Amino acid sequence: MNSESSPAAASLTPIAQSDEAPSSVLDANLQVRLKNEAGKLLLLMPPELENHAAAPGWSELWLQLKQRLTAGDRFWQSETPVHLIARDRLLDGRQLQAIADALNDVQLKLKRVYTSRRQTAVAAATAGFSVEQQTPLSYLNQPSEAGKSLEEPLYVQTTVRSGMEIRHPGTVVIVGDVNPGSSVIADGDILVWGSLRGVAHAGASGNIRCLIMALRLEPTQLRIGEQVARAPEKAPAQFSPEVAYVREDGIRITQATDLAKFRPNAGSPNT
Amino acid sequence: MTRTIVVTSGKGGVGKTTTTANLGMALAQRGRKVAVMDADFGLRNLDLLLGLENRIVYTAIEVLSGDCRLDQALVKDKRQPNLALLAAAQNRTKEAINADQMKQLVASLSESFEYVLVDCPAGIELGFQNAIAPAQEALVVTTPEISAVRDADRVVGLLEANDVNKQHLIINRIKPAMVQEDLMMSVRDVQEILAIPLAGVIPDDERVIVSTNKGEPLVLEQRLTLAGLAYQNIARRLEGEEVPFLDFTAAHDDLFSRIRRMFRSTPR
């Protein structure tokens, strides 16, 4: 069977094939995360890493939180209790209130705050939330995220706009466009039900069996595992749903409808 | 109920201040009481475009410090009494004011005006944060250039994150002839990326430069140019009127350009 039936497959430009993709070590802890757990939502704050250039400040966390909340608001039942896992983040009363208000806007209730910082615990108690103070070590001793199987997929309905970055230690599903200037970085697959025009990095922790698929694939750059490729200079005359995958000679693109024909196990690259 | 609308863009030089001046004037011409507020502390321009520079006595800073009353700082327009300007301080920087003070100023303006238009500085730093803090609505101005659209996209995202969800798009400085030749992004191309409702399209017009230098907004002219008319239409749309979009292409769609297009023929 000729697997090069798609014209796009031939024209994709691999760059720096043998070089490593910039190791965007997907530290899942660097973004605000919401996680379902037994009838409640966990709101996980990234830890405060001192002297760490990538550590986000409050205003950045705040933006991430707002974006995640608006992008997923139809998946939460109203009045779901939320537990804030603040770890060693220093949060003052005003910031805690801002978080509670933002949750309130999407009918979620902040019920409990877990923290290892005394100041945060005091601020939370003063603001009227129930508080559980943990020793700084207790969250460190929790099984680390690395080496585990992937997180449950992140499903967001939003336009990912310039300057936004979505990182997730699992598969990411985006209902909406991914605009140029934005990036999506996932440990699993990336599915875009819309146009993918930004940067997408699937299998960011090294899994080259991951896939990137979009209804309209005109990315700035594609990365899978350690492979990097950019889209052909000339946009195709017409677009149809496409899938990017890694073959021996780099990242290839094929029509979505052709994928199963020559890659029968493509449906479950993560198992 | 006062509508507080921030005019913003991300990128500089795309026409925020021109838009603020013209829309403020157009709304005032329609009998609305309008305050335009310059949020660009340290690089104020709105007073120049309105031709009111030499009449500024107090600025927003003096109002906040209590050195004057709000109505003393407001500069009434000489041609259009419904329009008033609250100037920014030119000898200060963005740090001279914070978001709460902006809200406080807008709240006091709301007592006597139906519209408050805030002219946002370029960028997405403190000055931008201050300018959008009091706003319920935003007009996002862009030109059909990839850099301006990219920055506008970022701004749309930031506005959403700050709960300014009522946003409209103004595409400024479009050159219909170039769009037809496929040399410039079209209105549709821009909208496809930004995906927010369109408030209006302003054609490129050299008269804007003249009007800026004279301090006379385009909408004041006796014989309106297309750009002036486009601004008036945006004002009408802001007021809830259904106004069809101007067709700029007609003038350029002659036999000659049709033939040229035929030869170019890039199927899209």
Coordinates of C-alpha atoms in Angstrom, one line a residue:
Chain A
M1 CA 0.0 0.0 0.0
N2 CA 1.2 3.4 -0.8
S3 CA 1.0 5.4 2.4
E4 CA 2.0 8.7 0.6
S5 CA -1.3 9.2 -1.0
S6 CA -1.8 12.6 0.6
P7 CA -0.1 15.5 -1.1
A8 CA 0.4 17.2 2.2
A9 CA 2.4 14.3 3.6
A10 CA 5.1 14.9 1.1
S11 CA 5.3 18.7 1.5
L12 CA 5.7 18.9 5.3
T13 CA 9.1 20.2 6.1
P14 CA 11.0 18.5 8.9
I15 CA 13.4 20.8 10.6
A16 CA 16.2 19.7 12.8
Q17 CA 15.0 16.2 12.7
S18 CA 17.8 14.7 14.6
D19 CA 18.1 17.5 17.0
E20 CA 16.1 17.4 20.1
A21 CA 13.0 19.5 20.3
P22 CA 13.4 22.1 23.0
S23 CA 12.8 20.0 26.0
S24 CA 9.6 21.5 27.3
V25 CA 9.8 19.3 30.3
L26 CA 6.2 19.1 31.0
D27 CA 6.2 19.9 34.6
A28 CA 2.5 19.5 35.2
N29 CA 2.9 21.6 38.3
L30 CA 3.5 24.8 36.4
Q31 CA -0.1 25.5 35.5
V32 CA -3.2 25.8 37.5
R33 CA -5.1 22.6 37.2
L34 CA -8.7 21.4 37.9
K35 CA -9.2 17.8 38.6
N36 CA -12.3 15.8 39.4
E37 CA -12.1 13.6 42.4
A38 CA -15.0 11.8 44.0
G39 CA -17.7 14.3 43.7
K40 CA -15.5 17.3 44.2
L41 CA -13.1 19.4 42.2
L42 CA -9.5 19.8 43.2
L43 CA -8.0 23.2 42.2
L44 CA -4.2 22.6 42.2
M45 CA -1.9 25.5 42.4
P46 CA 1.6 25.2 41.1
P47 CA 4.2 25.3 43.9
E48 CA 6.1 28.4 44.5
L49 CA 9.5 27.7 43.1
E50 CA 12.0 30.2 44.3
N51 CA 14.7 31.3 41.9
H52 CA 12.9 29.4 39.2
A53 CA 12.5 31.5 36.1
A54 CA 9.5 29.6 34.8
A55 CA 7.6 29.9 38.1
P56 CA 4.4 31.9 37.3
G57 CA 3.4 34.8 39.5
W58 CA 0.0 35.6 40.8
S59 CA -1.3 37.5 37.8
E60 CA -0.3 34.7 35.5
L61 CA -2.0 32.1 37.7
W62 CA -5.0 34.3 37.8
L63 CA -5.2 34.4 34.0
Q64 CA -4.8 30.6 33.8
L65 CA -7.5 30.1 36.3
K66 CA -9.9 32.4 34.5
Q67 CA -9.2 30.8 31.2
R68 CA -9.6 27.3 32.5
L69 CA -12.9 28.2 34.2
T70 CA -14.5 29.8 31.2
A71 CA -13.2 27.1 28.8
G72 CA -14.8 24.3 30.8
D73 CA -17.8 25.8 32.6
R74 CA -20.4 23.5 31.1
F75 CA -18.8 20.4 32.5
W76 CA -19.3 21.2 36.1
Q77 CA -22.4 20.7 38.0
S78 CA -23.4 23.8 39.9
E79 CA -22.5 23.9 43.5
T80 CA -19.8 21.4 43.2
P81 CA -17.4 21.8 46.2
V82 CA -13.9 22.8 45.3
H83 CA -10.9 22.1 47.4
L84 CA -8.0 24.4 46.8
I85 CA -4.6 22.7 47.0
A86 CA -2.4 25.7 47.5
R87 CA 0.7 23.7 48.4
D88 CA 3.4 26.2 49.4
R89 CA 1.9 29.1 47.5
L90 CA 1.6 32.3 49.5
L91 CA -1.9 33.6 49.0
D92 CA -3.3 36.6 50.8
G93 CA -6.9 37.1 51.8
R94 CA -7.7 39.2 48.8
Q95 CA -6.3 36.6 46.4
L96 CA -8.2 33.8 48.1
Q97 CA -11.4 35.9 47.8
A98 CA -10.7 36.5 44.1
I99 CA -10.4 32.8 43.6
A100 CA -13.6 32.1 45.5
D101 CA -15.4 34.8 43.4
A102 CA -14.1 33.5 40.1
L103 CA -15.3 30.0 41.1
N104 CA -18.6 31.5 42.2
D105 CA -19.1 33.0 38.7
V106 CA -19.3 29.5 37.3
Q107 CA -21.4 28.2 40.2
L108 CA -18.6 26.4 42.0
K109 CA -18.1 26.7 45.7
L110 CA -14.7 27.0 47.4
K111 CA -15.0 24.9 50.5
R112 CA -11.6 24.0 51.8
V113 CA -8.0 25.2 51.5
Y114 CA -5.0 22.9 51.8
T115 CA -1.8 24.7 52.4
S116 CA 1.6 24.2 53.9
R117 CA 2.2 27.9 54.5
R118 CA 1.2 29.3 57.8
Q119 CA 0.4 32.8 56.3
T120 CA -1.9 31.3 53.7
A121 CA -3.6 29.2 56.3
V122 CA -4.2 32.3 58.5
A123 CA -5.5 34.3 55.5
A124 CA -7.8 31.5 54.5
A125 CA -9.2 31.1 58.0
T126 CA -9.7 34.8 58.3
A127 CA -11.6 34.8 55.0
G128 CA -13.8 32.1 56.4
F129 CA -12.8 29.0 54.5
S130 CA -12.0 25.8 56.3
V131 CA -8.3 25.2 56.3
E132 CA -6.1 22.2 56.4
Q133 CA -2.5 22.9 57.1
Q134 CA -0.1 20.3 55.8
T135 CA 3.5 20.0 56.6
P136 CA 5.6 21.2 53.7
L137 CA 6.8 17.6 53.1
S138 CA 3.4 16.0 52.9
Y139 CA 2.8 17.1 49.3
L140 CA 6.3 16.3 48.3
N141 CA 5.8 12.8 49.4
Q142 CA 2.7 12.4 47.3
P143 CA 3.6 10.1 44.4
S144 CA 5.1 12.4 41.8
E145 CA 3.4 12.8 38.5
A146 CA 6.4 11.6 36.5
G147 CA 6.4 8.0 35.4
K148 CA 2.7 7.6 36.0
S149 CA 0.2 6.9 33.4
L150 CA -1.3 9.9 31.7
E151 CA -3.8 12.2 33.4
E152 CA -7.4 12.2 32.3
P153 CA -7.8 14.2 29.1
L154 CA -8.3 17.9 29.3
Y155 CA -11.4 19.1 27.4
V156 CA -11.7 22.8 26.8
Q157 CA -14.1 24.7 24.7
T158 CA -12.5 28.0 23.9
T159 CA -10.5 29.9 21.3
V160 CA -6.9 29.5 22.4
R161 CA -5.7 33.0 21.6
S162 CA -2.3 34.5 21.0
G163 CA -0.2 34.4 24.2
M164 CA -2.1 31.5 25.8
E165 CA -0.4 28.3 26.6
I166 CA -2.2 25.1 27.5
R167 CA -0.1 22.5 29.1
H168 CA -1.5 19.2 30.3
P169 CA 0.1 15.9 31.3
G170 CA -2.4 14.0 29.2
T171 CA -4.4 14.3 26.1
V172 CA -5.9 17.7 25.2
V173 CA -9.1 18.2 23.3
I174 CA -9.9 21.7 22.2
V175 CA -13.3 22.6 20.8
G176 CA -12.4 25.9 19.0
D177 CA -9.5 27.4 17.2
V178 CA -5.9 27.5 18.3
N179 CA -4.7 30.8 17.0
P180 CA -1.2 31.8 15.9
G181 CA 1.0 32.9 18.8
S182 CA -0.5 30.3 21.2
S183 CA 0.8 26.9 22.1
V184 CA -0.7 23.6 23.2
I185 CA 1.7 21.2 25.0
A186 CA 0.4 17.8 25.9
D187 CA 1.9 14.5 27.1
G188 CA -0.7 12.7 25.1
D189 CA -2.5 13.5 21.8
I190 CA -3.8 16.8 20.7
L191 CA -7.2 17.0 19.1
V192 CA -8.4 20.3 17.8
W193 CA -12.0 20.6 16.6
G194 CA -11.3 23.8 14.7
S195 CA -8.3 25.4 13.0
L196 CA -4.9 24.7 14.5
R197 CA -2.7 27.7 13.6
G198 CA -0.4 27.9 16.6
V199 CA 2.3 25.6 18.0
A200 CA 1.3 22.1 19.0
H201 CA 3.5 19.7 20.9
A202 CA 2.1 16.2 21.5
G203 CA 3.9 13.5 23.4
A204 CA 5.9 16.2 25.1
S205 CA 7.5 13.8 27.5
G206 CA 9.0 11.8 24.7
N207 CA 6.2 9.6 23.4
I208 CA 6.5 9.7 19.6
R209 CA 3.5 7.6 19.1
C210 CA 1.3 10.6 19.9
L211 CA -0.9 12.3 17.3
I212 CA -1.9 15.8 16.5
M213 CA -5.2 16.1 14.6
A214 CA -7.3 19.1 13.5
L215 CA -10.1 19.9 11.3
R216 CA -7.9 22.4 9.6
L217 CA -4.2 21.9 10.1
E218 CA -2.2 25.0 9.3
P219 CA 0.2 25.2 12.3
T220 CA 3.1 27.5 13.0
Q221 CA 5.0 24.4 14.1
L222 CA 4.3 20.8 15.0
R223 CA 6.2 18.8 17.6
I224 CA 5.7 15.2 18.5
G225 CA 8.1 13.8 21.0
E226 CA 11.4 15.1 20.0
Q227 CA 10.6 15.7 16.4
V228 CA 9.9 19.2 15.0
A229 CA 8.3 20.2 11.7
R230 CA 6.8 23.3 10.3
A231 CA 3.9 23.5 7.9
P232 CA 4.6 23.9 4.1
E233 CA 5.1 27.5 2.9
K234 CA 2.2 27.4 0.6
A235 CA -1.2 26.6 2.2
P236 CA -3.1 23.9 0.4
A237 CA -5.9 25.0 -1.8
Q238 CA -8.4 23.4 0.4
F239 CA -8.5 22.0 3.8
S240 CA -9.8 18.8 5.2
P241 CA -9.3 17.1 8.6
E242 CA -5.7 15.9 8.9
V243 CA -3.6 14.0 11.3
A244 CA 0.1 14.4 12.1
Y245 CA 2.1 11.4 13.2
V246 CA 5.8 10.3 13.4
R247 CA 7.3 8.0 10.9
E248 CA 10.9 6.9 10.6
D249 CA 11.7 9.9 8.5
G250 CA 10.0 12.5 10.7
I251 CA 6.6 14.0 11.1
R252 CA 4.1 13.3 8.4
I253 CA 0.6 14.5 7.8
T254 CA -2.2 12.5 6.3
Q255 CA -5.9 12.8 5.7
A256 CA -7.8 11.9 8.7
T257 CA -9.9 9.4 6.8
D258 CA -6.7 7.6 5.6
L259 CA -5.1 7.2 9.0
A260 CA -6.6 3.9 9.9
K261 CA -5.6 2.4 6.6
F262 CA -1.9 2.2 7.1
R263 CA -1.7 2.8 10.8
P264 CA -4.1 0.3 12.3
N265 CA -3.0 0.8 15.9
A266 CA -3.1 4.5 15.7
G267 CA -6.3 4.7 17.6
S268 CA -4.6 3.9 20.9
P269 CA -1.0 5.2 20.9
N270 CA -0.8 5.5 24.6
T271 CA -1.6 2.0 25.7
Chain B
M1 CA -27.3 53.5 32.7
T2 CA -23.8 54.6 31.7
R3 CA -21.9 52.5 29.2
T4 CA -18.2 52.4 29.8
I5 CA -16.4 51.3 26.7
V6 CA -12.6 50.9 26.5
V7 CA -11.0 51.4 23.1
T8 CA -8.0 49.1 22.9
S9 CA -5.8 47.2 20.5
G10 CA -2.5 45.9 22.0
K11 CA -0.4 47.2 19.1
G12 CA 0.3 50.9 18.9
G13 CA -0.5 53.2 16.0
V14 CA -3.5 51.3 14.7
G15 CA -6.0 54.1 15.5
K16 CA -7.3 53.8 19.1
T17 CA -7.2 57.5 19.8
T18 CA -8.6 58.4 16.4
T19 CA -11.4 56.0 17.0
T20 CA -12.1 57.3 20.5
A21 CA -12.1 60.9 19.3
N22 CA -14.4 60.2 16.3
L23 CA -16.8 57.9 18.1
G24 CA -17.0 60.3 21.1
M25 CA -17.8 63.1 18.7
A26 CA -20.3 61.1 16.6
L27 CA -22.2 59.9 19.7
A28 CA -22.3 63.5 21.1
Q29 CA -23.7 64.7 17.7
R30 CA -26.5 62.2 18.2
G31 CA -27.4 64.0 21.4
R32 CA -25.7 61.7 23.9
K33 CA -23.7 63.0 26.8
V34 CA -20.3 61.6 26.3
A35 CA -17.1 61.8 28.3
V36 CA -13.9 60.7 26.6
M37 CA -11.1 59.8 29.0
D38 CA -7.4 59.5 28.1
A39 CA -5.8 56.6 30.0
D40 CA -2.5 57.0 28.3
F41 CA -0.6 58.7 31.2
G42 CA 2.6 60.1 30.0
L43 CA 1.9 59.8 26.3
R44 CA -1.5 61.5 26.0
N45 CA -2.8 62.3 22.5
L46 CA -6.6 62.4 22.7
D47 CA -6.5 66.1 23.6
L48 CA -4.6 66.9 20.4
L49 CA -7.0 65.0 18.1
L50 CA -9.9 66.8 19.6
G51 CA -8.1 70.2 19.4
L52 CA -8.5 70.8 23.1
E53 CA -4.8 70.8 24.2
N54 CA -4.7 74.4 25.1
R55 CA -7.7 74.3 27.3
I56 CA -6.6 71.7 29.7
V57 CA -6.1 73.1 33.2
Y58 CA -6.4 70.1 35.4
T59 CA -5.9 66.4 34.7
A60 CA -7.2 63.2 36.2
I61 CA -4.3 63.2 38.7
E62 CA -5.5 66.5 40.3
V63 CA -9.0 65.1 40.5
L64 CA -7.7 62.1 42.4
S65 CA -5.5 64.1 44.7
G66 CA -8.4 66.4 45.5
D67 CA -6.8 69.5 44.1
C68 CA -9.8 70.1 41.9
R69 CA -13.3 68.9 41.4
L70 CA -14.2 66.6 38.5
D71 CA -16.2 69.2 36.7
Q72 CA -13.2 71.6 36.8
A73 CA -11.0 69.0 35.1
L74 CA -13.5 68.2 32.4
V75 CA -12.8 70.1 29.2
K76 CA -16.0 70.9 27.3
D77 CA -15.7 70.7 23.6
K78 CA -16.1 74.1 22.0
R79 CA -17.9 72.7 18.9
Q80 CA -20.0 70.1 20.6
P81 CA -21.2 70.8 24.1
N82 CA -22.3 67.2 24.7
L83 CA -18.7 66.1 24.6
A84 CA -16.2 66.4 27.4
L85 CA -12.6 65.3 27.8
L86 CA -10.9 64.1 31.0
A87 CA -7.2 64.4 30.2
A88 CA -4.4 62.3 31.4
A89 CA -1.3 63.8 33.0
Q90 CA 1.5 64.2 30.5
N91 CA 4.2 64.6 33.1
R92 CA 3.5 61.3 34.9
T93 CA 3.8 57.7 34.0
K94 CA 1.4 54.8 34.1
E95 CA 2.3 54.1 37.7
A96 CA 0.7 57.4 38.7
I97 CA -2.7 55.8 38.8
N98 CA -4.1 52.3 39.7
A99 CA -7.1 50.3 38.7
D100 CA -9.2 51.3 41.7
Q101 CA -8.6 55.0 41.0
M102 CA -9.7 54.4 37.4
K103 CA -12.9 52.8 38.6
Q104 CA -13.4 55.7 41.0
L105 CA -13.0 58.3 38.2
V106 CA -15.3 56.4 35.9
A107 CA -17.9 56.0 38.6
S108 CA -18.0 59.8 39.2
L109 CA -18.2 60.4 35.4
S110 CA -21.1 58.0 35.2
E111 CA -23.2 60.4 37.3
S112 CA -23.5 62.9 34.5
F113 CA -22.7 61.1 31.3
E114 CA -24.4 58.4 29.2
Y115 CA -21.1 57.2 27.6
V116 CA -17.6 57.0 29.0
L117 CA -15.1 56.1 26.3
V118 CA -11.7 55.2 27.7
D119 CA -8.7 55.5 25.3
C120 CA -6.4 52.7 26.3
P121 CA -2.6 52.9 25.9
A122 CA -0.8 50.4 23.7
G123 CA 0.7 47.4 25.3
I124 CA -0.8 44.9 27.8
E125 CA 1.0 46.2 30.9
L126 CA -0.1 48.3 33.8
G127 CA -1.6 51.1 31.7
F128 CA -3.8 48.6 29.8
Q129 CA -4.8 46.9 33.0
N130 CA -5.8 50.2 34.5
A131 CA -7.8 51.2 31.4
I132 CA -9.8 48.0 31.2
A133 CA -10.6 47.8 34.9
P134 CA -13.7 50.1 34.8
A135 CA -15.0 48.9 31.4
Q136 CA -18.0 46.8 30.8
E137 CA -17.5 46.8 27.0
A138 CA -14.6 46.9 24.7
L139 CA -13.9 48.1 21.1
V140 CA -10.9 46.2 19.8
V141 CA -9.2 48.2 17.0
T142 CA -7.0 46.5 14.5
T143 CA -5.6 47.0 11.1
P144 CA -5.5 44.3 8.5
E145 CA -1.9 43.4 9.2
I146 CA -0.7 40.2 10.7
S147 CA 1.1 41.9 13.6
A148 CA -1.9 44.0 14.6
V149 CA -4.2 41.1 14.4
R150 CA -1.9 38.9 16.5
D151 CA -1.8 41.6 19.2
A152 CA -5.5 42.2 19.0
D153 CA -6.0 38.4 19.5
R154 CA -3.9 38.6 22.7
V155 CA -5.9 41.5 23.9
V156 CA -9.2 39.8 23.2
G157 CA -8.0 36.9 25.4
L158 CA -7.0 39.2 28.2
L159 CA -10.3 41.1 28.1
E160 CA -12.1 37.8 28.4
A161 CA -10.0 36.8 31.3
N162 CA -10.9 40.1 33.0
D163 CA -14.6 39.6 32.4
V164 CA -15.0 42.2 29.7
N165 CA -17.0 39.9 27.6
K166 CA -18.9 42.3 25.4
Q167 CA -16.4 43.0 22.7
H168 CA -16.7 44.4 19.2
L169 CA -14.1 44.6 16.5
I170 CA -13.2 47.7 14.4
I171 CA -11.0 47.1 11.4
N172 CA -9.2 50.2 10.6
R173 CA -7.2 51.4 7.5
I174 CA -8.4 48.8 5.1
K175 CA -7.5 49.4 1.4
P176 CA -10.2 47.8 -0.6
A177 CA -8.1 47.8 -3.8
M178 CA -5.4 45.8 -2.1
V179 CA -7.8 43.4 -0.6
Q180 CA -9.3 42.8 -4.0
E181 CA -5.9 42.1 -5.4
D182 CA -5.4 39.6 -2.5
L183 CA -2.5 41.7 -1.2
M184 CA -4.1 42.6 2.1
M185 CA -6.0 40.6 4.7
S186 CA -9.7 40.9 4.1
V187 CA -12.3 41.6 6.7
R188 CA -13.2 38.0 6.7
D189 CA -9.6 36.9 7.2
V190 CA -9.3 39.1 10.3
Q191 CA -12.6 38.0 11.6
E192 CA -11.7 34.3 11.1
I193 CA -8.9 34.7 13.6
L194 CA -10.4 37.1 16.1
A195 CA -13.9 35.6 16.1
I196 CA -15.7 38.6 17.8
P197 CA -18.6 40.5 16.3
L198 CA -17.8 43.3 13.9
A199 CA -18.7 46.9 14.8
G200 CA -17.3 48.5 11.7
V201 CA -14.7 48.8 9.0
I202 CA -12.9 52.1 8.3
P203 CA -11.2 52.6 4.9
D204 CA -7.7 54.0 4.7
D205 CA -8.0 57.8 4.3
E206 CA -5.3 60.4 4.1
R207 CA -7.7 62.9 5.5
V208 CA -7.2 61.3 8.9
I209 CA -3.7 62.8 9.0
V210 CA -5.1 66.2 8.2
S211 CA -7.8 65.9 10.7
T212 CA -5.3 64.8 13.4
N213 CA -3.1 67.7 12.8
K214 CA -5.9 70.2 12.8
G215 CA -7.5 68.7 15.9
E216 CA -10.8 68.3 14.1
P217 CA -12.4 64.8 14.1
L218 CA -13.5 63.5 10.7
V219 CA -17.1 63.3 11.7
L220 CA -17.3 67.1 12.1
E221 CA -16.7 67.7 8.4
Q222 CA -19.6 69.2 6.4
R223 CA -19.0 66.8 3.5
L224 CA -18.3 63.5 5.2
T225 CA -15.5 61.3 3.8
L226 CA -16.1 57.5 3.7
A227 CA -14.0 57.2 6.8
G228 CA -16.1 59.8 8.6
L229 CA -19.2 58.0 7.5
A230 CA -17.9 54.7 8.7
Y231 CA -17.3 56.2 12.2
Q232 CA -20.8 57.6 12.2
N233 CA -22.1 54.2 11.3
I234 CA -20.2 52.6 14.2
A235 CA -21.8 55.1 16.6
R236 CA -25.2 54.2 15.2
R237 CA -24.5 50.5 15.7
L238 CA -23.3 51.1 19.2
E239 CA -26.7 52.6 19.8
G240 CA -28.4 49.4 18.6
E241 CA -29.3 50.5 15.1
E242 CA -29.0 48.0 12.3
V243 CA -26.8 49.7 9.8
P244 CA -25.5 47.9 6.7
F245 CA -21.8 47.8 6.2
L246 CA -20.4 50.2 3.7
D247 CA -19.3 48.7 0.4
F248 CA -15.9 50.0 -0.4
T249 CA -15.3 47.6 -3.2
A250 CA -17.7 49.0 -5.7
A251 CA -15.4 51.8 -6.8
H252 CA -12.5 49.5 -7.5
D253 CA -14.4 46.7 -9.2
D254 CA -13.9 47.9 -12.8
L255 CA -13.3 45.8 -15.8
F256 CA -9.6 46.3 -15.5
S257 CA -9.2 44.8 -12.1
R258 CA -11.5 42.0 -12.9
I259 CA -9.3 41.0 -15.8
R260 CA -6.2 41.2 -13.6
R261 CA -7.9 39.1 -11.0
M262 CA -8.8 36.5 -13.6
F263 CA -5.2 36.2 -14.5
R264 CA -4.1 36.0 -10.9
S265 CA -6.8 33.5 -10.2
T266 CA -5.7 31.9 -6.9
P267 CA -8.6 29.6 -6.1
R268 CA -9.4 29.9 -2.4

